[in-house]
Amino acid sequence: MKQLKNTLYITNPDSYLTRDGQNLVIKNNGEEVFRRPIHLFENIVCFAYMGASPALLALCSEAGVFLSFHNQYGKFLAAVHGAECGNVLLRRQQYRLADNEEACLALARNFITGKLVNCRSVLKRCMRDYREQVDYYLLEDCVERLNISLSLLSGADSLEALRGIEGEAAKTYFSGLNEAILQQKDSFYMHNRSRRPPLDNFNAMLSFLYSLLAQQCAAALQSVGLDPFVGFLHRDRPGRASLALDLMEEFRPFLVDRLTVTMINRKQISAADFLEKEGGGIIMTDEGRKTILTAWQKRKEDQVTHSYLNEKMAIGLLPFAGAMLLARCLRGDLQQYPPFFSS
Protein backbone atom coordinates (compact mmCIF):
# COMPACT_ATOMS: atom_id res chain seq x y z
CA MET A 1 0.00 0.00 0.00
CA LYS A 2 1.22 3.51 -0.77
CA GLN A 3 -0.45 6.72 0.30
CA LEU A 4 0.30 9.71 -1.91
CA LYS A 5 -1.13 12.91 -0.49
CA ASN A 6 -4.90 12.32 -0.77
CA THR A 7 -4.67 9.32 -3.10
CA LEU A 8 -4.33 5.81 -1.66
CA TYR A 9 -2.74 3.08 -3.79
CA ILE A 10 -3.48 -0.55 -2.92
CA THR A 11 -0.74 -2.70 -4.43
CA ASN A 12 -0.87 -5.87 -2.32
CA PRO A 13 -2.74 -8.49 -4.40
CA ASP A 14 -4.16 -10.10 -1.24
CA SER A 15 -5.79 -6.91 0.09
CA TYR A 16 -9.54 -6.74 0.59
CA LEU A 17 -11.25 -3.39 1.17
CA THR A 18 -14.16 -3.13 3.54
CA ARG A 19 -16.05 -0.63 5.71
CA ASP A 20 -16.43 -0.03 9.41
CA GLY A 21 -18.66 2.99 10.03
CA GLN A 22 -17.01 5.92 8.23
CA ASN A 23 -13.66 4.15 8.03
CA LEU A 24 -11.90 2.40 5.18
CA VAL A 25 -10.49 -0.90 6.45
CA ILE A 26 -8.00 -3.05 4.56
CA LYS A 27 -7.52 -6.70 5.40
CA ASN A 28 -4.84 -9.08 4.20
CA ASN A 29 -5.83 -12.72 4.54
CA GLY A 30 -8.54 -11.72 7.00
CA GLU A 31 -6.22 -9.66 9.22
CA GLU A 32 -6.74 -5.90 9.51
CA VAL A 33 -3.66 -3.99 8.39
CA PHE A 34 -5.00 -0.49 7.68
CA ARG A 35 -7.79 1.76 8.97
CA ARG A 36 -8.43 5.40 8.12
CA PRO A 37 -11.45 7.74 7.95
CA ILE A 38 -12.77 7.82 4.38
CA HIS A 39 -12.79 11.64 4.30
CA LEU A 40 -8.97 11.64 4.18
CA PHE A 41 -9.02 10.44 0.57
CA GLU A 42 -10.00 11.84 -2.77
CA ASN A 43 -9.01 8.77 -4.80
CA ILE A 44 -8.38 5.11 -4.07
CA VAL A 45 -6.51 3.19 -6.76
CA CYS A 46 -6.71 -0.57 -6.29
CA PHE A 47 -4.43 -3.12 -7.96
CA ALA A 48 -5.60 -5.92 -5.64
CA TYR A 49 -7.30 -9.09 -6.82
CA MET A 50 -9.57 -9.59 -3.81
CA GLY A 51 -11.75 -6.53 -4.44
CA ALA A 52 -13.97 -4.55 -2.12
CA SER A 53 -17.18 -5.05 -0.17
CA PRO A 54 -20.48 -3.56 -1.37
CA ALA A 55 -20.54 -1.55 1.89
CA LEU A 56 -17.19 0.03 1.05
CA LEU A 57 -18.39 0.84 -2.48
CA ALA A 58 -21.41 2.59 -0.96
CA LEU A 59 -19.18 4.53 1.45
CA CYS A 60 -16.98 5.77 -1.38
CA SER A 61 -20.07 6.79 -3.33
CA GLU A 62 -21.49 8.67 -0.33
CA ALA A 63 -18.19 10.41 0.42
CA GLY A 64 -17.44 11.35 -3.19
CA VAL A 65 -14.28 9.23 -3.25
CA PHE A 66 -13.28 7.97 -6.69
CA LEU A 67 -12.44 4.25 -6.39
CA SER A 68 -10.82 2.60 -9.41
CA PHE A 69 -9.76 -0.99 -10.05
CA HIS A 70 -6.83 -2.05 -12.23
CA ASN A 71 -5.20 -5.34 -13.16
CA GLN A 72 -1.62 -6.29 -12.27
CA TYR A 73 -0.25 -4.43 -15.31
CA GLY A 74 -2.12 -1.23 -14.46
CA LYS A 75 -4.90 -1.62 -17.05
CA PHE A 76 -8.06 0.18 -16.00
CA LEU A 77 -10.94 -2.21 -15.27
CA ALA A 78 -13.72 -0.26 -13.56
CA ALA A 79 -14.46 2.65 -11.25
CA VAL A 80 -17.02 3.62 -8.64
CA HIS A 81 -18.10 7.14 -7.82
CA GLY A 82 -21.25 8.71 -6.48
CA ALA A 83 -23.60 11.35 -7.82
CA GLU A 84 -21.80 14.05 -5.87
CA CYS A 85 -18.43 13.25 -7.42
CA GLY A 86 -16.85 16.34 -9.00
CA ASN A 87 -15.32 14.51 -11.95
CA VAL A 88 -17.94 15.83 -14.36
CA LEU A 89 -16.79 19.35 -13.51
CA LEU A 90 -13.17 18.33 -13.95
CA ARG A 91 -13.90 16.82 -17.35
CA ARG A 92 -15.87 19.86 -18.48
CA GLN A 93 -12.87 21.99 -17.58
CA GLN A 94 -10.59 19.58 -19.45
CA TYR A 95 -12.74 19.87 -22.58
CA ARG A 96 -12.86 23.67 -22.32
CA LEU A 97 -9.09 23.94 -22.03
CA ALA A 98 -8.54 21.45 -24.86
CA ASP A 99 -10.35 23.93 -27.13
CA ASN A 100 -8.18 26.82 -25.91
CA GLU A 101 -4.95 27.15 -27.91
CA GLU A 102 -3.18 29.16 -25.22
CA ALA A 103 -4.04 26.67 -22.47
CA CYS A 104 -2.96 23.74 -24.68
CA LEU A 105 0.33 25.46 -25.44
CA ALA A 106 1.11 26.03 -21.75
CA LEU A 107 0.40 22.42 -20.80
CA ALA A 108 2.14 20.97 -23.85
CA ARG A 109 5.24 23.06 -23.14
CA ASN A 110 5.52 21.50 -19.68
CA PHE A 111 4.98 17.95 -20.98
CA ILE A 112 7.78 18.45 -23.50
CA THR A 113 10.04 20.17 -20.97
CA GLY A 114 9.76 17.11 -18.75
CA LYS A 115 10.56 14.83 -21.67
CA LEU A 116 13.63 16.74 -22.85
CA VAL A 117 15.05 17.18 -19.35
CA ASN A 118 14.72 13.45 -18.76
CA CYS A 119 16.21 12.62 -22.18
CA ARG A 120 19.18 14.79 -21.28
CA SER A 121 19.50 12.98 -17.94
CA VAL A 122 19.72 9.59 -19.69
CA LEU A 123 22.58 10.80 -21.91
CA LYS A 124 24.40 12.57 -19.06
CA ARG A 125 24.13 9.44 -16.94
CA CYS A 126 25.74 7.47 -19.75
CA MET A 127 28.54 10.04 -20.02
CA ARG A 128 29.15 9.91 -16.28
CA ASP A 129 29.06 6.14 -15.79
CA TYR A 130 30.75 4.96 -19.00
CA ARG A 131 33.06 7.78 -20.02
CA GLU A 132 35.79 5.49 -21.35
CA GLN A 133 33.40 3.19 -23.23
CA VAL A 134 31.32 5.68 -25.19
CA ASP A 135 31.83 8.45 -27.71
CA TYR A 136 31.91 11.13 -25.04
CA TYR A 137 32.11 14.06 -27.44
CA LEU A 138 29.14 12.83 -29.48
CA LEU A 139 27.06 12.61 -26.30
CA GLU A 140 28.32 16.00 -25.16
CA ASP A 141 27.14 17.48 -28.46
CA CYS A 142 23.74 15.79 -28.09
CA VAL A 143 23.33 17.18 -24.59
CA GLU A 144 24.19 20.68 -25.77
CA ARG A 145 21.67 20.44 -28.62
CA LEU A 146 19.02 19.30 -26.14
CA ASN A 147 19.87 22.34 -24.00
CA ILE A 148 19.26 24.54 -27.03
CA SER A 149 15.92 22.82 -27.70
CA LEU A 150 14.91 23.41 -24.08
CA SER A 151 15.77 27.09 -24.37
CA LEU A 152 13.58 27.38 -27.48
CA LEU A 153 10.45 25.99 -25.82
CA SER A 154 9.57 29.22 -24.02
CA GLY A 155 9.54 31.10 -27.32
CA ALA A 156 7.29 28.67 -29.19
CA ASP A 157 4.06 30.53 -29.97
CA SER A 158 2.05 27.62 -31.39
CA LEU A 159 1.59 23.90 -30.92
CA GLU A 160 3.07 23.32 -34.37
CA ALA A 161 6.25 25.18 -33.38
CA LEU A 162 6.40 23.25 -30.14
CA ARG A 163 6.04 19.92 -31.95
CA GLY A 164 8.78 20.95 -34.36
CA ILE A 165 11.20 21.63 -31.51
CA GLU A 166 10.27 18.34 -29.86
CA GLY A 167 10.74 16.42 -33.13
CA GLU A 168 14.25 17.78 -33.67
CA ALA A 169 15.16 17.11 -30.05
CA ALA A 170 13.91 13.51 -30.34
CA LYS A 171 16.18 12.94 -33.36
CA THR A 172 19.10 14.31 -31.37
CA TYR A 173 18.32 12.14 -28.38
CA PHE A 174 17.94 8.87 -30.30
CA SER A 175 21.15 9.54 -32.23
CA GLY A 176 22.94 9.54 -28.87
CA LEU A 177 20.99 6.71 -27.22
CA ASN A 178 22.85 4.11 -29.29
CA GLU A 179 25.97 5.03 -27.32
CA ALA A 180 24.32 3.66 -24.18
CA ILE A 181 24.32 0.18 -25.75
CA LEU A 182 27.57 -1.36 -24.54
CA GLN A 183 26.78 -5.03 -25.29
CA GLN A 184 25.22 -6.80 -28.30
CA LYS A 185 25.66 -3.76 -30.52
CA ASP A 186 25.36 -5.83 -33.68
CA SER A 187 21.89 -7.01 -32.65
CA PHE A 188 20.65 -3.81 -31.00
CA TYR A 189 21.43 -0.72 -33.04
CA MET A 190 18.92 1.93 -34.01
CA HIS A 191 19.50 3.65 -37.34
CA ASN A 192 16.28 5.65 -36.98
CA ARG A 193 13.26 5.57 -34.69
CA SER A 194 10.68 3.35 -36.42
CA ARG A 195 7.24 2.47 -35.08
CA ARG A 196 4.67 0.79 -37.31
CA PRO A 197 6.30 -1.58 -37.81
CA PRO A 198 9.53 -1.36 -35.80
CA LEU A 199 12.42 -2.20 -38.13
CA ASP A 200 15.02 -3.38 -35.63
CA ASN A 201 15.19 -5.12 -32.26
CA PHE A 202 15.86 -1.92 -30.31
CA ASN A 203 12.81 -0.22 -31.79
CA ALA A 204 10.68 -3.30 -31.18
CA MET A 205 11.52 -3.23 -27.46
CA LEU A 206 10.85 0.51 -27.19
CA SER A 207 7.51 0.28 -29.01
CA PHE A 208 6.30 -2.59 -26.85
CA LEU A 209 7.26 -0.88 -23.59
CA TYR A 210 5.87 2.48 -24.75
CA SER A 211 2.53 0.75 -25.35
CA LEU A 212 2.58 -0.58 -21.77
CA LEU A 213 3.41 2.88 -20.45
CA ALA A 214 0.61 4.47 -22.49
CA GLN A 215 -1.82 1.93 -21.07
CA GLN A 216 -0.70 2.75 -17.54
CA CYS A 217 -1.00 6.51 -18.15
CA ALA A 218 -4.54 6.04 -19.49
CA ALA A 219 -5.43 4.07 -16.37
CA ALA A 220 -3.92 6.76 -14.16
CA LEU A 221 -5.95 9.49 -15.87
CA GLN A 222 -9.15 7.49 -15.52
CA SER A 223 -8.39 6.92 -11.85
CA VAL A 224 -8.57 10.68 -11.16
CA GLY A 225 -11.60 11.24 -13.39
CA LEU A 226 -9.94 12.68 -16.51
CA ASP A 227 -10.77 11.65 -20.07
CA PRO A 228 -7.64 9.97 -21.52
CA PHE A 229 -8.85 10.56 -25.08
CA VAL A 230 -8.85 14.38 -24.99
CA GLY A 231 -5.32 15.76 -25.03
CA PHE A 232 -3.50 19.07 -25.23
CA LEU A 233 -0.30 18.25 -27.13
CA HIS A 234 -1.57 15.24 -29.08
CA ARG A 235 -4.73 16.23 -30.87
CA ASP A 236 -7.98 14.28 -31.11
CA ARG A 237 -8.06 11.17 -33.23
CA PRO A 238 -10.66 8.37 -33.02
CA GLY A 239 -9.37 5.54 -30.85
CA ARG A 240 -6.25 7.38 -29.68
CA ALA A 241 -5.80 8.12 -25.97
CA SER A 242 -4.27 11.54 -26.66
CA LEU A 243 -4.04 12.73 -23.06
CA ALA A 244 -2.32 9.47 -22.08
CA LEU A 245 0.24 10.15 -24.82
CA ASP A 246 0.68 13.67 -23.43
CA LEU A 247 1.25 12.42 -19.91
CA MET A 248 3.66 9.65 -20.87
CA GLU A 249 6.10 12.00 -22.65
CA GLU A 250 8.01 12.90 -19.47
CA PHE A 251 8.18 9.26 -18.32
CA ARG A 252 9.45 7.66 -21.56
CA PRO A 253 13.20 8.19 -20.95
CA PHE A 254 13.18 7.27 -17.26
CA LEU A 255 10.76 4.31 -17.26
CA VAL A 256 11.25 2.78 -20.71
CA ASP A 257 14.52 3.86 -22.32
CA ARG A 258 16.67 3.19 -19.28
CA LEU A 259 15.06 -0.22 -18.76
CA THR A 260 15.57 -1.15 -22.43
CA VAL A 261 19.26 -0.21 -22.35
CA THR A 262 19.81 -2.06 -19.07
CA MET A 263 18.20 -5.26 -20.34
CA ILE A 264 20.33 -5.23 -23.48
CA ASN A 265 23.57 -4.49 -21.63
CA ARG A 266 22.88 -7.19 -19.03
CA LYS A 267 22.01 -9.64 -21.83
CA GLN A 268 18.61 -10.32 -20.29
CA ILE A 269 17.32 -10.15 -23.84
CA SER A 270 19.03 -11.25 -27.06
CA ALA A 271 18.55 -11.41 -30.82
CA ALA A 272 16.99 -14.85 -30.38
CA ASP A 273 13.97 -13.16 -28.75
CA PHE A 274 13.00 -11.39 -32.01
CA LEU A 275 11.70 -12.47 -35.40
CA GLU A 276 11.67 -10.62 -38.72
CA LYS A 277 8.41 -10.66 -40.65
CA GLU A 278 7.94 -10.31 -44.38
CA GLY A 279 8.49 -6.68 -45.25
CA GLY A 280 11.17 -6.20 -42.60
CA GLY A 281 9.03 -5.62 -39.52
CA ILE A 282 10.35 -7.01 -36.25
CA ILE A 283 8.21 -8.84 -33.68
CA MET A 284 9.08 -10.43 -30.34
CA THR A 285 8.81 -14.10 -29.52
CA ASP A 286 6.49 -15.16 -26.71
CA GLU A 287 9.50 -15.87 -24.51
CA GLY A 288 11.00 -12.47 -25.26
CA ARG A 289 7.73 -10.74 -24.45
CA LYS A 290 7.51 -12.63 -21.17
CA THR A 291 11.07 -11.61 -20.26
CA ILE A 292 10.34 -7.95 -20.93
CA LEU A 293 7.07 -8.01 -18.99
CA THR A 294 8.83 -9.54 -15.99
CA ALA A 295 11.53 -6.84 -16.09
CA TRP A 296 8.87 -4.12 -16.53
CA GLN A 297 6.97 -5.27 -13.46
CA LYS A 298 10.17 -5.41 -11.41
CA ARG A 299 11.24 -1.95 -12.62
CA LYS A 300 7.95 -0.47 -11.43
CA GLU A 301 8.64 -1.70 -7.91
CA ASP A 302 11.87 0.32 -7.59
CA GLN A 303 11.66 3.41 -5.39
CA VAL A 304 12.23 7.02 -6.44
CA THR A 305 11.69 10.40 -4.81
CA HIS A 306 9.26 12.51 -6.83
CA SER A 307 10.95 15.73 -7.92
CA TYR A 308 7.91 17.92 -7.15
CA LEU A 309 6.10 16.11 -4.35
CA ASN A 310 9.39 15.26 -2.61
CA GLU A 311 7.87 11.95 -1.58
CA LYS A 312 9.36 8.50 -2.06
CA MET A 313 7.19 6.16 -4.11
CA ALA A 314 7.32 3.13 -6.38
CA ILE A 315 8.34 4.05 -9.92
CA GLY A 316 5.14 2.43 -11.20
CA LEU A 317 3.13 5.07 -9.35
CA LEU A 318 4.73 8.00 -11.19
CA PRO A 319 1.99 8.15 -13.88
CA PHE A 320 -0.64 8.17 -11.13
CA ALA A 321 1.14 11.02 -9.35
CA GLY A 322 1.33 12.88 -12.68
CA ALA A 323 -2.38 12.36 -13.32
CA MET A 324 -3.22 13.65 -9.85
CA LEU A 325 -1.07 16.77 -10.36
CA LEU A 326 -2.60 17.35 -13.79
CA ALA A 327 -6.10 17.14 -12.32
CA ARG A 328 -5.15 19.66 -9.65
CA CYS A 329 -3.73 21.96 -12.31
CA LEU A 330 -6.90 21.79 -14.41
CA ARG A 331 -9.01 22.53 -11.33
CA GLY A 332 -6.89 25.61 -10.65
CA ASP A 333 -5.25 24.28 -7.47
CA LEU A 334 -1.83 24.58 -9.16
CA GLN A 335 -0.75 27.47 -11.38
CA GLN A 336 0.91 25.12 -13.85
CA TYR A 337 1.52 21.43 -14.35
CA PRO A 338 4.80 20.30 -12.72
CA PRO A 339 6.46 17.50 -14.74
CA PHE A 340 8.59 14.80 -13.14
CA PHE A 341 12.35 15.30 -13.52
CA SER A 342 14.66 12.30 -13.08
CA SER A 343 18.21 12.52 -11.77
Coordinates of C-alpha atoms in Angstrom, one line a residue:
M1 CA 0.0 0.0 0.0
K2 CA 1.2 3.5 -0.8
Q3 CA -0.5 6.7 0.3
L4 CA 0.3 9.7 -1.9
K5 CA -1.1 12.9 -0.5
N6 CA -4.9 12.3 -0.8
T7 CA -4.7 9.3 -3.1
L8 CA -4.3 5.8 -1.7
Y9 CA -2.7 3.1 -3.8
I10 CA -3.5 -0.5 -2.9
T11 CA -0.7 -2.7 -4.4
N12 CA -0.9 -5.9 -2.3
P13 CA -2.7 -8.5 -4.4
D14 CA -4.2 -10.1 -1.2
S15 CA -5.8 -6.9 0.1
Y16 CA -9.5 -6.7 0.6
L17 CA -11.2 -3.4 1.2
T18 CA -14.2 -3.1 3.5
R19 CA -16.0 -0.6 5.7
D20 CA -16.4 0.0 9.4
G21 CA -18.7 3.0 10.0
Q22 CA -17.0 5.9 8.2
N23 CA -13.7 4.1 8.0
L24 CA -11.9 2.4 5.2
V25 CA -10.5 -0.9 6.5
I26 CA -8.0 -3.1 4.6
K27 CA -7.5 -6.7 5.4
N28 CA -4.8 -9.1 4.2
N29 CA -5.8 -12.7 4.5
G30 CA -8.5 -11.7 7.0
E31 CA -6.2 -9.7 9.2
E32 CA -6.7 -5.9 9.5
V33 CA -3.7 -4.0 8.4
F34 CA -5.0 -0.5 7.7
R35 CA -7.8 1.8 9.0
R36 CA -8.4 5.4 8.1
P37 CA -11.5 7.7 7.9
I38 CA -12.8 7.8 4.4
H39 CA -12.8 11.6 4.3
L40 CA -9.0 11.6 4.2
F41 CA -9.0 10.4 0.6
E42 CA -10.0 11.8 -2.8
N43 CA -9.0 8.8 -4.8
I44 CA -8.4 5.1 -4.1
V45 CA -6.5 3.2 -6.8
C46 CA -6.7 -0.6 -6.3
F47 CA -4.4 -3.1 -8.0
A48 CA -5.6 -5.9 -5.6
Y49 CA -7.3 -9.1 -6.8
M50 CA -9.6 -9.6 -3.8
G51 CA -11.8 -6.5 -4.4
A52 CA -14.0 -4.6 -2.1
S53 CA -17.2 -5.0 -0.2
P54 CA -20.5 -3.6 -1.4
A55 CA -20.5 -1.5 1.9
L56 CA -17.2 0.0 1.0
L57 CA -18.4 0.8 -2.5
A58 CA -21.4 2.6 -1.0
L59 CA -19.2 4.5 1.4
C60 CA -17.0 5.8 -1.4
S61 CA -20.1 6.8 -3.3
E62 CA -21.5 8.7 -0.3
A63 CA -18.2 10.4 0.4
G64 CA -17.4 11.4 -3.2
V65 CA -14.3 9.2 -3.2
F66 CA -13.3 8.0 -6.7
L67 CA -12.4 4.3 -6.4
S68 CA -10.8 2.6 -9.4
F69 CA -9.8 -1.0 -10.1
H70 CA -6.8 -2.1 -12.2
N71 CA -5.2 -5.3 -13.2
Q72 CA -1.6 -6.3 -12.3
Y73 CA -0.3 -4.4 -15.3
G74 CA -2.1 -1.2 -14.5
K75 CA -4.9 -1.6 -17.0
F76 CA -8.1 0.2 -16.0
L77 CA -10.9 -2.2 -15.3
A78 CA -13.7 -0.3 -13.6
A79 CA -14.5 2.7 -11.3
V80 CA -17.0 3.6 -8.6
H81 CA -18.1 7.1 -7.8
G82 CA -21.2 8.7 -6.5
A83 CA -23.6 11.3 -7.8
E84 CA -21.8 14.1 -5.9
C85 CA -18.4 13.2 -7.4
G86 CA -16.9 16.3 -9.0
N87 CA -15.3 14.5 -11.9
V88 CA -17.9 15.8 -14.4
L89 CA -16.8 19.3 -13.5
L90 CA -13.2 18.3 -13.9
R91 CA -13.9 16.8 -17.4
R92 CA -15.9 19.9 -18.5
Q93 CA -12.9 22.0 -17.6
Q94 CA -10.6 19.6 -19.4
Y95 CA -12.7 19.9 -22.6
R96 CA -12.9 23.7 -22.3
L97 CA -9.1 23.9 -22.0
A98 CA -8.5 21.4 -24.9
D99 CA -10.3 23.9 -27.1
N100 CA -8.2 26.8 -25.9
E101 CA -5.0 27.2 -27.9
E102 CA -3.2 29.2 -25.2
A103 CA -4.0 26.7 -22.5
C104 CA -3.0 23.7 -24.7
L105 CA 0.3 25.5 -25.4
A106 CA 1.1 26.0 -21.7
L107 CA 0.4 22.4 -20.8
A108 CA 2.1 21.0 -23.9
R109 CA 5.2 23.1 -23.1
N110 CA 5.5 21.5 -19.7
F111 CA 5.0 18.0 -21.0
I112 CA 7.8 18.4 -23.5
T113 CA 10.0 20.2 -21.0
G114 CA 9.8 17.1 -18.7
K115 CA 10.6 14.8 -21.7
L116 CA 13.6 16.7 -22.8
V117 CA 15.1 17.2 -19.3
N118 CA 14.7 13.4 -18.8
C119 CA 16.2 12.6 -22.2
R120 CA 19.2 14.8 -21.3
S121 CA 19.5 13.0 -17.9
V122 CA 19.7 9.6 -19.7
L123 CA 22.6 10.8 -21.9
K124 CA 24.4 12.6 -19.1
R125 CA 24.1 9.4 -16.9
C126 CA 25.7 7.5 -19.7
M127 CA 28.5 10.0 -20.0
R128 CA 29.1 9.9 -16.3
D129 CA 29.1 6.1 -15.8
Y130 CA 30.7 5.0 -19.0
R131 CA 33.1 7.8 -20.0
E132 CA 35.8 5.5 -21.3
Q133 CA 33.4 3.2 -23.2
V134 CA 31.3 5.7 -25.2
D135 CA 31.8 8.5 -27.7
Y136 CA 31.9 11.1 -25.0
Y137 CA 32.1 14.1 -27.4
L138 CA 29.1 12.8 -29.5
L139 CA 27.1 12.6 -26.3
E140 CA 28.3 16.0 -25.2
D141 CA 27.1 17.5 -28.5
C142 CA 23.7 15.8 -28.1
V143 CA 23.3 17.2 -24.6
E144 CA 24.2 20.7 -25.8
R145 CA 21.7 20.4 -28.6
L146 CA 19.0 19.3 -26.1
N147 CA 19.9 22.3 -24.0
I148 CA 19.3 24.5 -27.0
S149 CA 15.9 22.8 -27.7
L150 CA 14.9 23.4 -24.1
S151 CA 15.8 27.1 -24.4
L152 CA 13.6 27.4 -27.5
L153 CA 10.4 26.0 -25.8
S154 CA 9.6 29.2 -24.0
G155 CA 9.5 31.1 -27.3
A156 CA 7.3 28.7 -29.2
D157 CA 4.1 30.5 -30.0
S158 CA 2.1 27.6 -31.4
L159 CA 1.6 23.9 -30.9
E160 CA 3.1 23.3 -34.4
A161 CA 6.2 25.2 -33.4
L162 CA 6.4 23.2 -30.1
R163 CA 6.0 19.9 -31.9
G164 CA 8.8 21.0 -34.4
I165 CA 11.2 21.6 -31.5
E166 CA 10.3 18.3 -29.9
G167 CA 10.7 16.4 -33.1
E168 CA 14.3 17.8 -33.7
A169 CA 15.2 17.1 -30.0
A170 CA 13.9 13.5 -30.3
K171 CA 16.2 12.9 -33.4
T172 CA 19.1 14.3 -31.4
Y173 CA 18.3 12.1 -28.4
F174 CA 17.9 8.9 -30.3
S175 CA 21.1 9.5 -32.2
G176 CA 22.9 9.5 -28.9
L177 CA 21.0 6.7 -27.2
N178 CA 22.9 4.1 -29.3
E179 CA 26.0 5.0 -27.3
A180 CA 24.3 3.7 -24.2
I181 CA 24.3 0.2 -25.7
L182 CA 27.6 -1.4 -24.5
Q183 CA 26.8 -5.0 -25.3
Q184 CA 25.2 -6.8 -28.3
K185 CA 25.7 -3.8 -30.5
D186 CA 25.4 -5.8 -33.7
S187 CA 21.9 -7.0 -32.7
F188 CA 20.7 -3.8 -31.0
Y189 CA 21.4 -0.7 -33.0
M190 CA 18.9 1.9 -34.0
H191 CA 19.5 3.6 -37.3
N192 CA 16.3 5.7 -37.0
R193 CA 13.3 5.6 -34.7
S194 CA 10.7 3.4 -36.4
R195 CA 7.2 2.5 -35.1
R196 CA 4.7 0.8 -37.3
P197 CA 6.3 -1.6 -37.8
P198 CA 9.5 -1.4 -35.8
L199 CA 12.4 -2.2 -38.1
D200 CA 15.0 -3.4 -35.6
N201 CA 15.2 -5.1 -32.3
F202 CA 15.9 -1.9 -30.3
N203 CA 12.8 -0.2 -31.8
A204 CA 10.7 -3.3 -31.2
M205 CA 11.5 -3.2 -27.5
L206 CA 10.9 0.5 -27.2
S207 CA 7.5 0.3 -29.0
F208 CA 6.3 -2.6 -26.9
L209 CA 7.3 -0.9 -23.6
Y210 CA 5.9 2.5 -24.7
S211 CA 2.5 0.8 -25.3
L212 CA 2.6 -0.6 -21.8
L213 CA 3.4 2.9 -20.5
A214 CA 0.6 4.5 -22.5
Q215 CA -1.8 1.9 -21.1
Q216 CA -0.7 2.8 -17.5
C217 CA -1.0 6.5 -18.1
A218 CA -4.5 6.0 -19.5
A219 CA -5.4 4.1 -16.4
A220 CA -3.9 6.8 -14.2
L221 CA -6.0 9.5 -15.9
Q222 CA -9.1 7.5 -15.5
S223 CA -8.4 6.9 -11.8
V224 CA -8.6 10.7 -11.2
G225 CA -11.6 11.2 -13.4
L226 CA -9.9 12.7 -16.5
D227 CA -10.8 11.6 -20.1
P228 CA -7.6 10.0 -21.5
F229 CA -8.8 10.6 -25.1
V230 CA -8.8 14.4 -25.0
G231 CA -5.3 15.8 -25.0
F232 CA -3.5 19.1 -25.2
L233 CA -0.3 18.2 -27.1
H234 CA -1.6 15.2 -29.1
R235 CA -4.7 16.2 -30.9
D236 CA -8.0 14.3 -31.1
R237 CA -8.1 11.2 -33.2
P238 CA -10.7 8.4 -33.0
G239 CA -9.4 5.5 -30.9
R240 CA -6.3 7.4 -29.7
A241 CA -5.8 8.1 -26.0
S242 CA -4.3 11.5 -26.7
L243 CA -4.0 12.7 -23.1
A244 CA -2.3 9.5 -22.1
L245 CA 0.2 10.2 -24.8
D246 CA 0.7 13.7 -23.4
L247 CA 1.3 12.4 -19.9
M248 CA 3.7 9.7 -20.9
E249 CA 6.1 12.0 -22.6
E250 CA 8.0 12.9 -19.5
F251 CA 8.2 9.3 -18.3
R252 CA 9.4 7.7 -21.6
P253 CA 13.2 8.2 -20.9
F254 CA 13.2 7.3 -17.3
L255 CA 10.8 4.3 -17.3
V256 CA 11.3 2.8 -20.7
D257 CA 14.5 3.9 -22.3
R258 CA 16.7 3.2 -19.3
L259 CA 15.1 -0.2 -18.8
T260 CA 15.6 -1.2 -22.4
V261 CA 19.3 -0.2 -22.4
T262 CA 19.8 -2.1 -19.1
M263 CA 18.2 -5.3 -20.3
I264 CA 20.3 -5.2 -23.5
N265 CA 23.6 -4.5 -21.6
R266 CA 22.9 -7.2 -19.0
K267 CA 22.0 -9.6 -21.8
Q268 CA 18.6 -10.3 -20.3
I269 CA 17.3 -10.1 -23.8
S270 CA 19.0 -11.3 -27.1
A271 CA 18.6 -11.4 -30.8
A272 CA 17.0 -14.8 -30.4
D273 CA 14.0 -13.2 -28.8
F274 CA 13.0 -11.4 -32.0
L275 CA 11.7 -12.5 -35.4
E276 CA 11.7 -10.6 -38.7
K277 CA 8.4 -10.7 -40.7
E278 CA 7.9 -10.3 -44.4
G279 CA 8.5 -6.7 -45.2
G280 CA 11.2 -6.2 -42.6
G281 CA 9.0 -5.6 -39.5
I282 CA 10.3 -7.0 -36.2
I283 CA 8.2 -8.8 -33.7
M284 CA 9.1 -10.4 -30.3
T285 CA 8.8 -14.1 -29.5
D286 CA 6.5 -15.2 -26.7
E287 CA 9.5 -15.9 -24.5
G288 CA 11.0 -12.5 -25.3
R289 CA 7.7 -10.7 -24.5
K290 CA 7.5 -12.6 -21.2
T291 CA 11.1 -11.6 -20.3
I292 CA 10.3 -7.9 -20.9
L293 CA 7.1 -8.0 -19.0
T294 CA 8.8 -9.5 -16.0
A295 CA 11.5 -6.8 -16.1
W296 CA 8.9 -4.1 -16.5
Q297 CA 7.0 -5.3 -13.5
K298 CA 10.2 -5.4 -11.4
R299 CA 11.2 -2.0 -12.6
K300 CA 7.9 -0.5 -11.4
E301 CA 8.6 -1.7 -7.9
D302 CA 11.9 0.3 -7.6
Q303 CA 11.7 3.4 -5.4
V304 CA 12.2 7.0 -6.4
T305 CA 11.7 10.4 -4.8
H306 CA 9.3 12.5 -6.8
S307 CA 11.0 15.7 -7.9
Y308 CA 7.9 17.9 -7.2
L309 CA 6.1 16.1 -4.3
N310 CA 9.4 15.3 -2.6
E311 CA 7.9 11.9 -1.6
K312 CA 9.4 8.5 -2.1
M313 CA 7.2 6.2 -4.1
A314 CA 7.3 3.1 -6.4
I315 CA 8.3 4.0 -9.9
G316 CA 5.1 2.4 -11.2
L317 CA 3.1 5.1 -9.3
L318 CA 4.7 8.0 -11.2
P319 CA 2.0 8.2 -13.9
F320 CA -0.6 8.2 -11.1
A321 CA 1.1 11.0 -9.4
G322 CA 1.3 12.9 -12.7
A323 CA -2.4 12.4 -13.3
M324 CA -3.2 13.7 -9.8
L325 CA -1.1 16.8 -10.4
L326 CA -2.6 17.4 -13.8
A327 CA -6.1 17.1 -12.3
R328 CA -5.1 19.7 -9.7
C329 CA -3.7 22.0 -12.3
L330 CA -6.9 21.8 -14.4
R331 CA -9.0 22.5 -11.3
G332 CA -6.9 25.6 -10.6
D333 CA -5.2 24.3 -7.5
L334 CA -1.8 24.6 -9.2
Q335 CA -0.8 27.5 -11.4
Q336 CA 0.9 25.1 -13.9
Y337 CA 1.5 21.4 -14.3
P338 CA 4.8 20.3 -12.7
P339 CA 6.5 17.5 -14.7
F340 CA 8.6 14.8 -13.1
F341 CA 12.3 15.3 -13.5
S342 CA 14.7 12.3 -13.1
S343 CA 18.2 12.5 -11.8

